PDB file of C-alpha atoms in Angstrom:
ATOM      1  CA  MET E   1    -137.554  60.029 105.909  1.00  0.00           C
ATOM      2  CA  ALA E   2    -138.744  61.248 109.244  1.00  0.00           C
ATOM      3  CA  ASP E   3    -137.047  64.211 110.812  1.00  0.00           C
ATOM      4  CA  VAL E   4    -135.494  63.438 114.192  1.00  0.00           C
ATOM      5  CA  GLU E   5    -135.552  65.905 117.011  1.00  0.00           C
ATOM      6  CA  THR E   6    -132.558  65.837 119.308  1.00  0.00           C
ATOM      7  CA  ASP E   7    -132.320  67.058 122.864  1.00  0.00           C
ATOM      8  CA  LYS E   8    -129.439  69.503 123.312  1.00  0.00           C
ATOM      9  CA  GLY E   9    -130.026  70.348 126.911  1.00  0.00           C
ATOM     10  CA  ARG E  10    -133.456  71.881 126.331  1.00  0.00           C
ATOM     11  CA  ALA E  11    -136.776  70.408 125.350  1.00  0.00           C
ATOM     12  CA  ARG E  12    -138.457  71.141 122.046  1.00  0.00           C
ATOM     13  CA  LYS E  13    -142.205  70.952 121.924  1.00  0.00           C
ATOM     14  CA  ARG E  14    -143.656  68.855 119.143  1.00  0.00           C
ATOM     15  CA  PRO E  15    -146.756  70.165 117.417  1.00  0.00           C
ATOM     16  CA  ARG E  16    -150.031  68.579 118.448  1.00  0.00           C
ATOM     17  CA  GLY E  17    -150.992  65.581 116.329  1.00  0.00           C
ATOM     18  CA  GLY E  18    -147.468  64.480 115.554  1.00  0.00           C
ATOM     19  CA  ARG E  19    -144.840  65.594 113.102  1.00  0.00           C
ATOM     20  CA  ALA E  20    -145.177  65.407 109.359  1.00  0.00           C
ATOM     21  CA  TYR E  21    -143.155  62.746 107.648  1.00  0.00           C
ATOM     22  CA  GLY E  22    -140.573  64.772 105.721  1.00  0.00           C
ATOM     23  CA  HIS E  23    -138.710  68.044 105.910  1.00  0.00           C
ATOM     24  CA  GLY E  24    -140.085  71.549 105.905  1.00  0.00           C
ATOM     25  CA  PRO E  25    -138.032  74.769 105.899  1.00  0.00           C
ATOM     26  CA  ALA E  26    -138.231  75.102 109.663  1.00  0.00           C
ATOM     27  CA  GLU E  27    -137.364  71.444 110.204  1.00  0.00           C
ATOM     28  CA  ALA E  28    -134.320  71.717 107.974  1.00  0.00           C
ATOM     29  CA  ALA E  29    -132.835  74.336 110.268  1.00  0.00           C
ATOM     30  CA  GLU E  30    -133.146  71.988 113.252  1.00  0.00           C
ATOM     31  CA  ARG E  31    -131.148  69.087 111.857  1.00  0.00           C
ATOM     32  CA  ALA E  32    -128.427  68.229 114.279  1.00  0.00           C
ATOM     33  CA  TRP E  33    -125.968  66.311 112.094  1.00  0.00           C
ATOM     34  CA  THR E  34    -123.736  67.533 109.308  1.00  0.00           C
ATOM     35  CA  PRO E  35    -123.359  64.645 106.851  1.00  0.00           C
ATOM     36  CA  TRP E  36    -119.790  63.674 106.088  1.00  0.00           C
ATOM     37  CA  LEU E  37    -119.807  59.860 106.006  1.00  0.00           C
ATOM     38  CA  VAL E  38    -121.885  59.536 102.847  1.00  0.00           C
ATOM     39  CA  PRO E  39    -119.734  62.003 100.842  1.00  0.00           C
ATOM     40  CA  VAL E  40    -116.610  60.164 102.051  1.00  0.00           C
ATOM     41  CA  LEU E  41    -118.132  56.861 100.919  1.00  0.00           C
ATOM     42  CA  VAL E  42    -118.848  58.323  97.483  1.00  0.00           C
ATOM     43  CA  VAL E  43    -115.244  59.518  97.143  1.00  0.00           C
ATOM     44  CA  ALA E  44    -113.984  56.095  98.275  1.00  0.00           C
ATOM     45  CA  PHE E  45    -116.172  54.266  95.733  1.00  0.00           C
ATOM     46  CA  VAL E  46    -114.952  56.517  92.923  1.00  0.00           C
ATOM     47  CA  ALA E  47    -111.320  55.997  93.991  1.00  0.00           C
ATOM     48  CA  VAL E  48    -111.774  52.211  94.041  1.00  0.00           C
ATOM     49  CA  PHE E  49    -113.289  52.315  90.545  1.00  0.00           C
ATOM     50  CA  VAL E  50    -110.295  54.286  89.280  1.00  0.00           C
ATOM     51  CA  VAL E  51    -108.042  51.587  90.752  1.00  0.00           C
ATOM     52  CA  GLU E  52    -110.180  48.943  89.033  1.00  0.00           C
ATOM     53  CA  MET E  53    -109.625  50.560  85.655  1.00  0.00           C
ATOM     54  CA  TYR E  54    -105.910  51.035  86.346  1.00  0.00           C
ATOM     55  CA  VAL E  55    -105.522  47.343  87.172  1.00  0.00           C
ATOM     56  CA  ASN E  56    -107.683  46.353  84.196  1.00  0.00           C
ATOM     57  CA  ASN E  57    -105.475  48.161  81.645  1.00  0.00           C
ATOM     58  CA  CYS E  58    -107.599  47.216  78.641  1.00  0.00           C
ATOM     59  CA  PRO E  59    -105.140  48.290  75.870  1.00  0.00           C
ATOM     60  CA  ASP E  60    -102.461  45.981  77.283  1.00  0.00           C
ATOM     61  CA  HIS E  61    -104.537  42.832  76.717  1.00  0.00           C
ATOM     62  CA  ALA E  62    -105.815  41.115  73.589  1.00  0.00           C
ATOM     63  CA  GLN E  63    -109.567  41.739  73.219  1.00  0.00           C
ATOM     64  CA  PRO E  64    -111.629  39.050  71.457  1.00  0.00           C
ATOM     65  CA  PHE E  65    -114.697  41.312  71.489  1.00  0.00           C
ATOM     66  CA  GLY E  66    -113.121  44.190  69.576  1.00  0.00           C
ATOM     67  CA  ARG E  67    -111.294  47.377  70.520  1.00  0.00           C
ATOM     68  CA  CYS E  68    -111.353  48.986  73.937  1.00  0.00           C
ATOM     69  CA  PHE E  69    -113.981  51.687  74.367  1.00  0.00           C
ATOM     70  CA  ALA E  70    -112.876  55.306  74.928  1.00  0.00           C
ATOM     71  CA  ARG E  71    -109.276  54.541  73.944  1.00  0.00           C
ATOM     72  CA  PHE E  72    -108.303  58.196  74.557  1.00  0.00           C
ATOM     73  CA  LEU E  73    -108.305  57.263  78.247  1.00  0.00           C
ATOM     74  CA  HIS E  74    -105.354  54.970  77.491  1.00  0.00           C
ATOM     75  CA  ARG E  75    -104.779  52.644  80.464  1.00  0.00           C
ATOM     76  CA  PHE E  76    -108.155  53.644  81.946  1.00  0.00           C
ATOM     77  CA  SER E  77    -110.183  52.848  78.821  1.00  0.00           C
ATOM     78  CA  PHE E  78    -113.134  50.487  79.150  1.00  0.00           C
ATOM     79  CA  GLN E  79    -113.584  46.935  77.974  1.00  0.00           C
ATOM     80  CA  PRO E  80    -115.356  46.555  74.586  1.00  0.00           C
ATOM     81  CA  ILE E  81    -119.077  47.325  74.806  1.00  0.00           C
ATOM     82  CA  ARG E  82    -119.960  43.774  73.728  1.00  0.00           C
ATOM     83  CA  GLN E  83    -118.051  42.451  76.718  1.00  0.00           C
ATOM     84  CA  ASN E  84    -119.141  44.997  79.345  1.00  0.00           C
ATOM     85  CA  PRO E  85    -122.010  47.324  78.343  1.00  0.00           C
ATOM     86  CA  LEU E  86    -121.770  49.062  81.735  1.00  0.00           C
ATOM     87  CA  LEU E  87    -118.440  50.684  80.718  1.00  0.00           C
ATOM     88  CA  GLY E  88    -116.063  48.981  83.091  1.00  0.00           C
ATOM     89  CA  PRO E  89    -113.359  46.356  83.576  1.00  0.00           C
ATOM     90  CA  SER E  90    -113.340  42.694  82.678  1.00  0.00           C
ATOM     91  CA  SER E  91    -114.749  39.938  84.875  1.00  0.00           C
ATOM     92  CA  SER E  92    -111.231  38.668  85.528  1.00  0.00           C
ATOM     93  CA  THR E  93    -110.223  42.071  86.923  1.00  0.00           C
ATOM     94  CA  LEU E  94    -113.249  42.111  89.213  1.00  0.00           C
ATOM     95  CA  GLU E  95    -112.422  38.592  90.412  1.00  0.00           C
ATOM     96  CA  LYS E  96    -108.848  39.632  91.089  1.00  0.00           C
ATOM     97  CA  MET E  97    -109.952  42.640  93.141  1.00  0.00           C
ATOM     98  CA  GLY E  98    -112.484  40.810  95.314  1.00  0.00           C
ATOM     99  CA  ALA E  99    -115.727  40.095  93.463  1.00  0.00           C
ATOM    100  CA  LEU E 100    -118.055  37.755  95.341  1.00  0.00           C
ATOM    101  CA  GLN E 101    -117.680  34.187  94.133  1.00  0.00           C
ATOM    102  CA  TRP E 102    -119.110  31.265  96.089  1.00  0.00           C
ATOM    103  CA  ILE E 103    -116.392  28.742  95.334  1.00  0.00           C
ATOM    104  CA  LYS E 104    -113.621  31.095  96.474  1.00  0.00           C
ATOM    105  CA  VAL E 105    -115.436  32.108  99.640  1.00  0.00           C
ATOM    106  CA  VAL E 106    -116.276  28.559 100.707  1.00  0.00           C
ATOM    107  CA  HIS E 107    -113.524  26.359  99.283  1.00  0.00           C
ATOM    108  CA  GLN E 108    -110.591  28.771  99.164  1.00  0.00           C
ATOM    109  CA  ASN E 109    -111.175  30.466 102.536  1.00  0.00           C
ATOM    110  CA  GLN E 110    -111.623  33.907 100.987  1.00  0.00           C
ATOM    111  CA  GLY E 111    -114.342  35.190 103.284  1.00  0.00           C
ATOM    112  CA  TRP E 112    -113.000  38.721 102.834  1.00  0.00           C
ATOM    113  CA  ARG E 113    -114.825  38.786  99.495  1.00  0.00           C
ATOM    114  CA  LEU E 114    -118.123  39.143 101.366  1.00  0.00           C
ATOM    115  CA  VAL E 115    -116.979  42.654 102.303  1.00  0.00           C
ATOM    116  CA  ALA E 116    -114.691  43.538  99.395  1.00  0.00           C
ATOM    117  CA  CYS E 117    -117.353  42.998  96.719  1.00  0.00           C
ATOM    118  CA  VAL E 118    -119.465  45.828  98.173  1.00  0.00           C
ATOM    119  CA  TRP E 119    -116.730  48.334  97.250  1.00  0.00           C
ATOM    120  CA  LEU E 120    -116.463  47.258  93.618  1.00  0.00           C
ATOM    121  CA  HIS E 121    -118.609  48.263  90.644  1.00  0.00           C
ATOM    122  CA  ALA E 122    -119.032  46.541  87.301  1.00  0.00           C
ATOM    123  CA  GLY E 123    -118.840  49.746  85.295  1.00  0.00           C
ATOM    124  CA  LEU E 124    -119.169  53.504  85.170  1.00  0.00           C
ATOM    125  CA  ILE E 125    -122.951  53.318  84.659  1.00  0.00           C
ATOM    126  CA  HIS E 126    -123.272  50.960  87.636  1.00  0.00           C
ATOM    127  CA  LEU E 127    -121.153  53.317  89.746  1.00  0.00           C
ATOM    128  CA  LEU E 128    -123.029  56.496  88.837  1.00  0.00           C
ATOM    129  CA  THR E 129    -126.426  54.888  89.451  1.00  0.00           C
ATOM    130  CA  ASN E 130    -125.439  53.684  92.904  1.00  0.00           C
ATOM    131  CA  MET E 131    -123.707  56.922  93.890  1.00  0.00           C
ATOM    132  CA  PHE E 132    -126.690  59.107  92.954  1.00  0.00           C
ATOM    133  CA  SER E 133    -128.923  56.768  94.952  1.00  0.00           C
ATOM    134  CA  LEU E 134    -126.529  56.851  97.915  1.00  0.00           C
ATOM    135  CA  LEU E 135    -126.422  60.647  97.917  1.00  0.00           C
ATOM    136  CA  PHE E 136    -130.195  60.963  97.572  1.00  0.00           C
ATOM    137  CA  ILE E 137    -131.038  58.497 100.365  1.00  0.00           C
ATOM    138  CA  GLY E 138    -127.926  58.473 102.541  1.00  0.00           C
ATOM    139  CA  VAL E 139    -127.386  62.200 103.057  1.00  0.00           C
ATOM    140  CA  ARG E 140    -130.905  62.727 104.383  1.00  0.00           C
ATOM    141  CA  LEU E 141    -130.650  59.733 106.703  1.00  0.00           C
ATOM    142  CA  GLU E 142    -127.266  60.825 108.030  1.00  0.00           C
ATOM    143  CA  GLN E 143    -128.606  64.328 108.687  1.00  0.00           C
ATOM    144  CA  GLN E 144    -131.352  62.851 110.814  1.00  0.00           C
ATOM    145  CA  PHE E 145    -129.669  59.957 112.605  1.00  0.00           C
ATOM    146  CA  GLY E 146    -125.940  60.635 112.484  1.00  0.00           C
ATOM    147  CA  PHE E 147    -123.028  58.834 110.877  1.00  0.00           C
ATOM    148  CA  VAL E 148    -122.657  56.021 113.438  1.00  0.00           C
ATOM    149  CA  ARG E 149    -126.099  54.475 113.081  1.00  0.00           C
ATOM    150  CA  ILE E 150    -126.323  55.019 109.329  1.00  0.00           C
ATOM    151  CA  GLY E 151    -122.786  53.700 108.840  1.00  0.00           C
ATOM    152  CA  VAL E 152    -123.591  50.529 110.787  1.00  0.00           C
ATOM    153  CA  ILE E 153    -126.803  49.985 108.822  1.00  0.00           C
ATOM    154  CA  TYR E 154    -125.037  50.578 105.504  1.00  0.00           C
ATOM    155  CA  LEU E 155    -122.124  48.229 106.164  1.00  0.00           C
ATOM    156  CA  LEU E 156    -124.121  45.412 107.779  1.00  0.00           C
ATOM    157  CA  SER E 157    -126.775  45.584 105.065  1.00  0.00           C
ATOM    158  CA  GLY E 158    -124.109  45.282 102.392  1.00  0.00           C
ATOM    159  CA  PHE E 159    -122.674  42.285 104.240  1.00  0.00           C
ATOM    160  CA  GLY E 160    -126.120  40.717 104.589  1.00  0.00           C
ATOM    161  CA  GLY E 161    -126.725  41.125 100.873  1.00  0.00           C
ATOM    162  CA  SER E 162    -123.392  39.470 100.100  1.00  0.00           C
ATOM    163  CA  VAL E 163    -124.157  36.481 102.342  1.00  0.00           C
ATOM    164  CA  LEU E 164    -127.552  35.798 100.750  1.00  0.00           C
ATOM    165  CA  SER E 165    -126.099  36.276  97.290  1.00  0.00           C
ATOM    166  CA  ALA E 166    -123.311  33.790  98.016  1.00  0.00           C
ATOM    167  CA  LEU E 167    -125.824  31.231  99.296  1.00  0.00           C
ATOM    168  CA  LEU E 168    -128.102  31.399  96.274  1.00  0.00           C
ATOM    169  CA  LEU E 169    -126.077  32.771  93.353  1.00  0.00           C
ATOM    170  CA  MET E 170    -123.360  30.151  93.160  1.00  0.00           C
ATOM    171  CA  ASN E 171    -122.290  30.174  89.506  1.00  0.00           C
ATOM    172  CA  SER E 172    -121.743  33.888  88.947  1.00  0.00           C
ATOM    173  CA  ILE E 173    -119.691  36.723  90.371  1.00  0.00           C
ATOM    174  CA  SER E 174    -121.306  39.687  92.074  1.00  0.00           C
ATOM    175  CA  VAL E 175    -120.137  43.219  92.858  1.00  0.00           C
ATOM    176  CA  GLY E 176    -121.690  46.511  93.904  1.00  0.00           C
ATOM    177  CA  ALA E 177    -123.155  48.500  96.762  1.00  0.00           C
ATOM    178  CA  SER E 178    -126.788  47.850  95.822  1.00  0.00           C
ATOM    179  CA  GLY E 179    -127.379  45.569  98.811  1.00  0.00           C
ATOM    180  CA  ALA E 180    -126.251  48.308 101.191  1.00  0.00           C
ATOM    181  CA  LEU E 181    -128.466  50.854  99.424  1.00  0.00           C
ATOM    182  CA  PHE E 182    -131.464  48.553  99.746  1.00  0.00           C
ATOM    183  CA  GLY E 183    -130.563  48.283 103.431  1.00  0.00           C
ATOM    184  CA  LEU E 184    -131.060  52.034 103.781  1.00  0.00           C
ATOM    185  CA  LEU E 185    -134.461  51.699 102.099  1.00  0.00           C
ATOM    186  CA  GLY E 186    -135.361  48.894 104.485  1.00  0.00           C
ATOM    187  CA  ALA E 187    -134.274  50.997 107.456  1.00  0.00           C
ATOM    188  CA  MET E 188    -136.456  53.898 106.281  1.00  0.00           C
ATOM    189  CA  PHE E 189    -139.403  51.510 106.131  1.00  0.00           C
ATOM    190  CA  SER E 190    -138.912  50.024 109.601  1.00  0.00           C
ATOM    191  CA  GLU E 191    -138.168  53.448 111.134  1.00  0.00           C
ATOM    192  CA  LEU E 192    -141.582  54.628 109.992  1.00  0.00           C
ATOM    193  CA  ILE E 193    -143.245  51.553 111.489  1.00  0.00           C
ATOM    194  CA  ILE E 194    -141.522  51.585 114.878  1.00  0.00           C
ATOM    195  CA  ASN E 195    -142.048  55.351 115.297  1.00  0.00           C
ATOM    196  CA  TRP E 196    -145.570  55.219 113.852  1.00  0.00           C
ATOM    197  CA  THR E 197    -147.279  57.356 116.486  1.00  0.00           C
ATOM    198  CA  ILE E 198    -144.856  60.277 116.060  1.00  0.00           C
ATOM    199  CA  TYR E 199    -145.873  61.209 112.524  1.00  0.00           C
ATOM    200  CA  SER E 200    -149.030  62.702 111.067  1.00  0.00           C
ATOM    201  CA  ASN E 201    -149.016  61.823 107.334  1.00  0.00           C
ATOM    202  CA  ARG E 202    -147.655  58.326 107.954  1.00  0.00           C
ATOM    203  CA  VAL E 203    -150.031  56.414 105.654  1.00  0.00           C
ATOM    204  CA  ALA E 204    -148.985  58.462 102.622  1.00  0.00           C
ATOM    205  CA  ALA E 205    -145.319  58.042 103.547  1.00  0.00           C
ATOM    206  CA  LEU E 206    -145.770  54.288 103.996  1.00  0.00           C
ATOM    207  CA  LEU E 207    -147.461  53.880 100.617  1.00  0.00           C
ATOM    208  CA  THR E 208    -144.770  55.973  98.911  1.00  0.00           C
ATOM    209  CA  LEU E 209    -141.998  53.868 100.413  1.00  0.00           C
ATOM    210  CA  LEU E 210    -143.788  50.642  99.459  1.00  0.00           C
ATOM    211  CA  VAL E 211    -144.069  51.766  95.827  1.00  0.00           C
ATOM    212  CA  ILE E 212    -140.364  52.696  95.692  1.00  0.00           C
ATOM    213  CA  ILE E 213    -139.327  49.386  97.266  1.00  0.00           C
ATOM    214  CA  ILE E 214    -141.561  47.267  95.005  1.00  0.00           C
ATOM    215  CA  ILE E 215    -140.333  49.024  91.859  1.00  0.00           C
ATOM    216  CA  ASN E 216    -136.681  48.583  92.794  1.00  0.00           C
ATOM    217  CA  LEU E 217    -137.084  44.938  93.754  1.00  0.00           C
ATOM    218  CA  GLY E 218    -139.061  44.394  90.557  1.00  0.00           C
ATOM    219  CA  ILE E 219    -136.161  45.692  88.476  1.00  0.00           C
ATOM    220  CA  GLY E 220    -134.065  42.977  90.090  1.00  0.00           C
ATOM    221  CA  LEU E 221    -136.193  40.306  88.389  1.00  0.00           C
ATOM    222  CA  PHE E 222    -134.490  41.099  85.083  1.00  0.00           C
ATOM    223  CA  PRO E 223    -131.433  39.088  83.966  1.00  0.00           C
ATOM    224  CA  HIS E 224    -127.886  39.978  85.081  1.00  0.00           C
ATOM    225  CA  VAL E 225    -129.080  41.856  88.182  1.00  0.00           C
ATOM    226  CA  ASP E 226    -128.221  40.351  91.570  1.00  0.00           C
ATOM    227  CA  ASN E 227    -131.604  40.619  93.270  1.00  0.00           C
ATOM    228  CA  PHE E 228    -130.464  38.291  96.052  1.00  0.00           C
ATOM    229  CA  ALA E 229    -128.080  41.019  97.224  1.00  0.00           C
ATOM    230  CA  HIS E 230    -130.963  43.499  97.051  1.00  0.00           C
ATOM    231  CA  ILE E 231    -133.250  41.264  99.116  1.00  0.00           C
ATOM    232  CA  GLY E 232    -130.558  40.340 101.654  1.00  0.00           C
ATOM    233  CA  GLY E 233    -129.595  43.979 102.078  1.00  0.00           C
ATOM    234  CA  PHE E 234    -133.207  45.104 102.386  1.00  0.00           C
ATOM    235  CA  VAL E 235    -134.085  42.513 105.046  1.00  0.00           C
ATOM    236  CA  SER E 236    -130.904  43.316 107.005  1.00  0.00           C
ATOM    237  CA  GLY E 237    -131.582  47.056 106.870  1.00  0.00           C
ATOM    238  CA  PHE E 238    -135.248  46.527 107.744  1.00  0.00           C
ATOM    239  CA  LEU E 239    -134.340  44.667 110.954  1.00  0.00           C
ATOM    240  CA  LEU E 240    -131.499  47.065 111.784  1.00  0.00           C
ATOM    241  CA  GLY E 241    -133.883  50.012 111.458  1.00  0.00           C
ATOM    242  CA  PHE E 242    -136.036  48.620 114.266  1.00  0.00           C
ATOM    243  CA  VAL E 243    -132.949  48.209 116.459  1.00  0.00           C
ATOM    244  CA  LEU E 244    -131.043  51.428 115.727  1.00  0.00           C
ATOM    245  CA  LEU E 245    -133.603  54.034 114.638  1.00  0.00           C
ATOM    246  CA  ILE E 246    -136.137  53.786 117.464  1.00  0.00           C
ATOM    247  CA  GLN E 247    -137.199  57.230 118.740  1.00  0.00           C
ATOM    248  CA  PRO E 248    -138.685  58.295 122.108  1.00  0.00           C
ATOM    249  CA  ARG E 249    -142.449  58.613 122.336  1.00  0.00           C
ATOM    250  CA  VAL E 250    -144.177  61.986 122.034  1.00  0.00           C
ATOM    251  CA  GLY E 251    -143.831  63.909 125.283  1.00  0.00           C
ATOM    252  CA  TRP E 252    -140.654  62.240 126.543  1.00  0.00           C
ATOM    253  CA  MET E 253    -138.275  65.037 125.586  1.00  0.00           C
ATOM    254  CA  GLU E 254    -140.721  67.676 126.894  1.00  0.00           C
ATOM    255  CA  ARG E 255    -141.472  65.907 130.178  1.00  0.00           C
ATOM    256  CA  ASP E 256    -139.556  68.444 132.314  1.00  0.00           C
ATOM    257  CA  ASP E 257    -141.751  71.264 131.012  1.00  0.00           C
ATOM    258  CA  LEU E 258    -145.006  69.456 131.685  1.00  0.00           C
ATOM    259  CA  PRO E 259    -146.997  69.182 134.930  1.00  0.00           C
ATOM    260  CA  PRO E 260    -146.556  65.861 136.781  1.00  0.00           C
ATOM    261  CA  SER E 261    -150.008  64.666 135.772  1.00  0.00           C
ATOM    262  CA  ALA E 262    -149.175  65.082 132.068  1.00  0.00           C
ATOM    263  CA  GLN E 263    -145.670  63.581 132.108  1.00  0.00           C
ATOM    264  CA  VAL E 264    -145.023  60.260 130.383  1.00  0.00           C
ATOM    265  CA  THR E 265    -143.372  57.609 132.544  1.00  0.00           C
ATOM    266  CA  SER E 266    -141.630  55.488 129.910  1.00  0.00           C
ATOM    267  CA  LYS E 267    -139.326  56.494 127.072  1.00  0.00           C
ATOM    268  CA  TYR E 268    -140.737  54.002 124.563  1.00  0.00           C
ATOM    269  CA  LYS E 269    -144.158  52.544 123.945  1.00  0.00           C
ATOM    270  CA  ALA E 270    -144.748  48.837 124.542  1.00  0.00           C
ATOM    271  CA  TYR E 271    -145.062  48.017 120.832  1.00  0.00           C
ATOM    272  CA  GLN E 272    -141.685  49.708 120.203  1.00  0.00           C
ATOM    273  CA  ARG E 273    -139.992  47.525 122.805  1.00  0.00           C
ATOM    274  CA  VAL E 274    -141.583  44.381 121.375  1.00  0.00           C
ATOM    275  CA  LEU E 275    -140.508  45.228 117.813  1.00  0.00           C
ATOM    276  CA  TRP E 276    -136.997  46.067 119.029  1.00  0.00           C
ATOM    277  CA  VAL E 277    -136.560  42.687 120.756  1.00  0.00           C
ATOM    278  CA  ILE E 278    -138.049  40.665 117.876  1.00  0.00           C
ATOM    279  CA  ALA E 279    -135.901  42.444 115.277  1.00  0.00           C
ATOM    280  CA  LEU E 280    -132.704  41.974 117.295  1.00  0.00           C
ATOM    281  CA  LEU E 281    -133.358  38.251 117.767  1.00  0.00           C
ATOM    282  CA  LEU E 282    -134.205  37.740 114.088  1.00  0.00           C
ATOM    283  CA  LEU E 283    -131.138  39.699 113.029  1.00  0.00           C
ATOM    284  CA  MET E 284    -128.748  37.637 115.152  1.00  0.00           C
ATOM    285  CA  ALA E 285    -130.387  34.343 114.199  1.00  0.00           C
ATOM    286  CA  GLY E 286    -130.413  35.246 110.513  1.00  0.00           C
ATOM    287  CA  PHE E 287    -126.756  36.234 110.331  1.00  0.00           C
ATOM    288  CA  ALA E 288    -125.618  33.264 112.419  1.00  0.00           C
ATOM    289  CA  SER E 289    -127.574  30.623 110.484  1.00  0.00           C
ATOM    290  CA  SER E 290    -126.689  32.109 107.080  1.00  0.00           C
ATOM    291  CA  LEU E 291    -122.959  32.207 107.838  1.00  0.00           C
ATOM    292  CA  VAL E 292    -122.991  28.655 109.186  1.00  0.00           C
ATOM    293  CA  MET E 293    -124.773  27.418 106.054  1.00  0.00           C
ATOM    294  CA  LEU E 294    -122.420  29.345 103.788  1.00  0.00           C
ATOM    295  CA  PHE E 295    -119.150  28.096 105.258  1.00  0.00           C
ATOM    296  CA  ARG E 296    -120.463  24.546 105.430  1.00  0.00           C
ATOM    297  CA  GLY E 297    -120.845  24.732 101.663  1.00  0.00           C
ATOM    298  CA  VAL E 298    -124.637  24.502 101.689  1.00  0.00           C
ATOM    299  CA  ASN E 299    -126.354  25.291  98.395  1.00  0.00           C
ATOM    300  CA  GLY E 300    -129.275  27.478  99.349  1.00  0.00           C
ATOM    301  CA  ASN E 301    -131.167  26.461  96.202  1.00  0.00           C
ATOM    302  CA  ASP E 302    -131.411  22.878  97.522  1.00  0.00           C
ATOM    303  CA  HIS E 303    -133.546  24.174 100.396  1.00  0.00           C
ATOM    304  CA  CYS E 304    -135.509  26.722  98.392  1.00  0.00           C
ATOM    305  CA  HIS E 305    -136.258  25.513  94.875  1.00  0.00           C
ATOM    306  CA  TRP E 306    -138.366  28.547  93.978  1.00  0.00           C
ATOM    307  CA  CYS E 307    -135.890  31.156  95.249  1.00  0.00           C
ATOM    308  CA  ARG E 308    -134.262  31.446  91.827  1.00  0.00           C
ATOM    309  CA  TYR E 309    -137.390  33.241  90.632  1.00  0.00           C
ATOM    310  CA  LEU E 310    -136.697  36.019  93.130  1.00  0.00           C
ATOM    311  CA  ASN E 311    -133.521  36.788  91.181  1.00  0.00           C
ATOM    312  CA  CYS E 312    -134.754  36.408  87.615  1.00  0.00           C
ATOM    313  CA  VAL E 313    -138.068  35.498  86.003  1.00  0.00           C
ATOM    314  CA  PRO E 314    -137.576  33.814  82.606  1.00  0.00           C
ATOM    315  CA  THR E 315    -139.800  34.973  79.748  1.00  0.00           C
ATOM    316  CA  SER E 316    -139.999  34.500  76.000  1.00  0.00           C
ATOM    317  CA  ARG E 317    -137.903  37.657  75.589  1.00  0.00           C
ATOM    318  CA  TRP E 318    -134.923  36.689  77.758  1.00  0.00           C
ATOM    319  CA  SER E 319    -133.262  33.780  79.483  1.00  0.00           C
ATOM    320  CA  CYS E 320    -132.081  33.673  83.057  1.00  0.00           C
ATOM    321  CA  GLU E 321    -129.169  31.395  82.226  1.00  0.00           C
ATOM    322  CA  ASP E 322    -125.673  32.913  82.230  1.00  0.00           C
TER     323      ASP E 322
END
């Protein structure tokens, strides 16, 4: 991600030609924010998973798929591998604790599941994968932009992923923070675009981000992965990045040290303002229309017959049916 310069009562001069996209040793020393939100989120996710396994209590229930895995953990042992290869609780435990399920959200007035499902994980492997990704992406973003903006992007992206998943994945349950993580990726992408003129090696950074995003979305085309949550989270984070991560144009922070003839007169460039307005309008319209459709019981697949292929592409080697 791009390093953000902050004004602490004195101007810092940017090097001619724009800043490099990334961190150097000197840039690292200038970071203004000490990350604490992302580590707290990681601890909270781990704590919730421990509660999941406590509630699950595998040894106390008859197991048609064989013995519990890692029985030395006693109450915290995992469901049989044949039932949950991700090393976690049963589906019924996840449902009990708030897994996303369309019928319960729409017909049983359990809208809280749109938020609760983001805090649950299907297994230890699922948890570790998401937490490493959160630490790798989230800590750097929080160092640059602070906990408020990154926290808002993370939570709203997770919510956006849940809404799209509920609209299009109606016959399965869904859990996990992947939608929120994809929101952070989307925000990185839009931050580079809206602050394009600030950076020097922007084309290389853009191509790198595109490759990472395409690979991760491509993985979601395999069975049993909720790619709708990934896409919903990514689009939400992408729009939120335009709104929340906009940075002043080159020369704005240094304007007091420049002669009047060289001072810039506006904080943002025209294209930044246009992108900011468009993103905000799309964000509000998208959330409003999606929530209205969801709570009216609309099946998103009736309006988008090809959307199912965004979640899983059937081949001769696997089926996309549950």
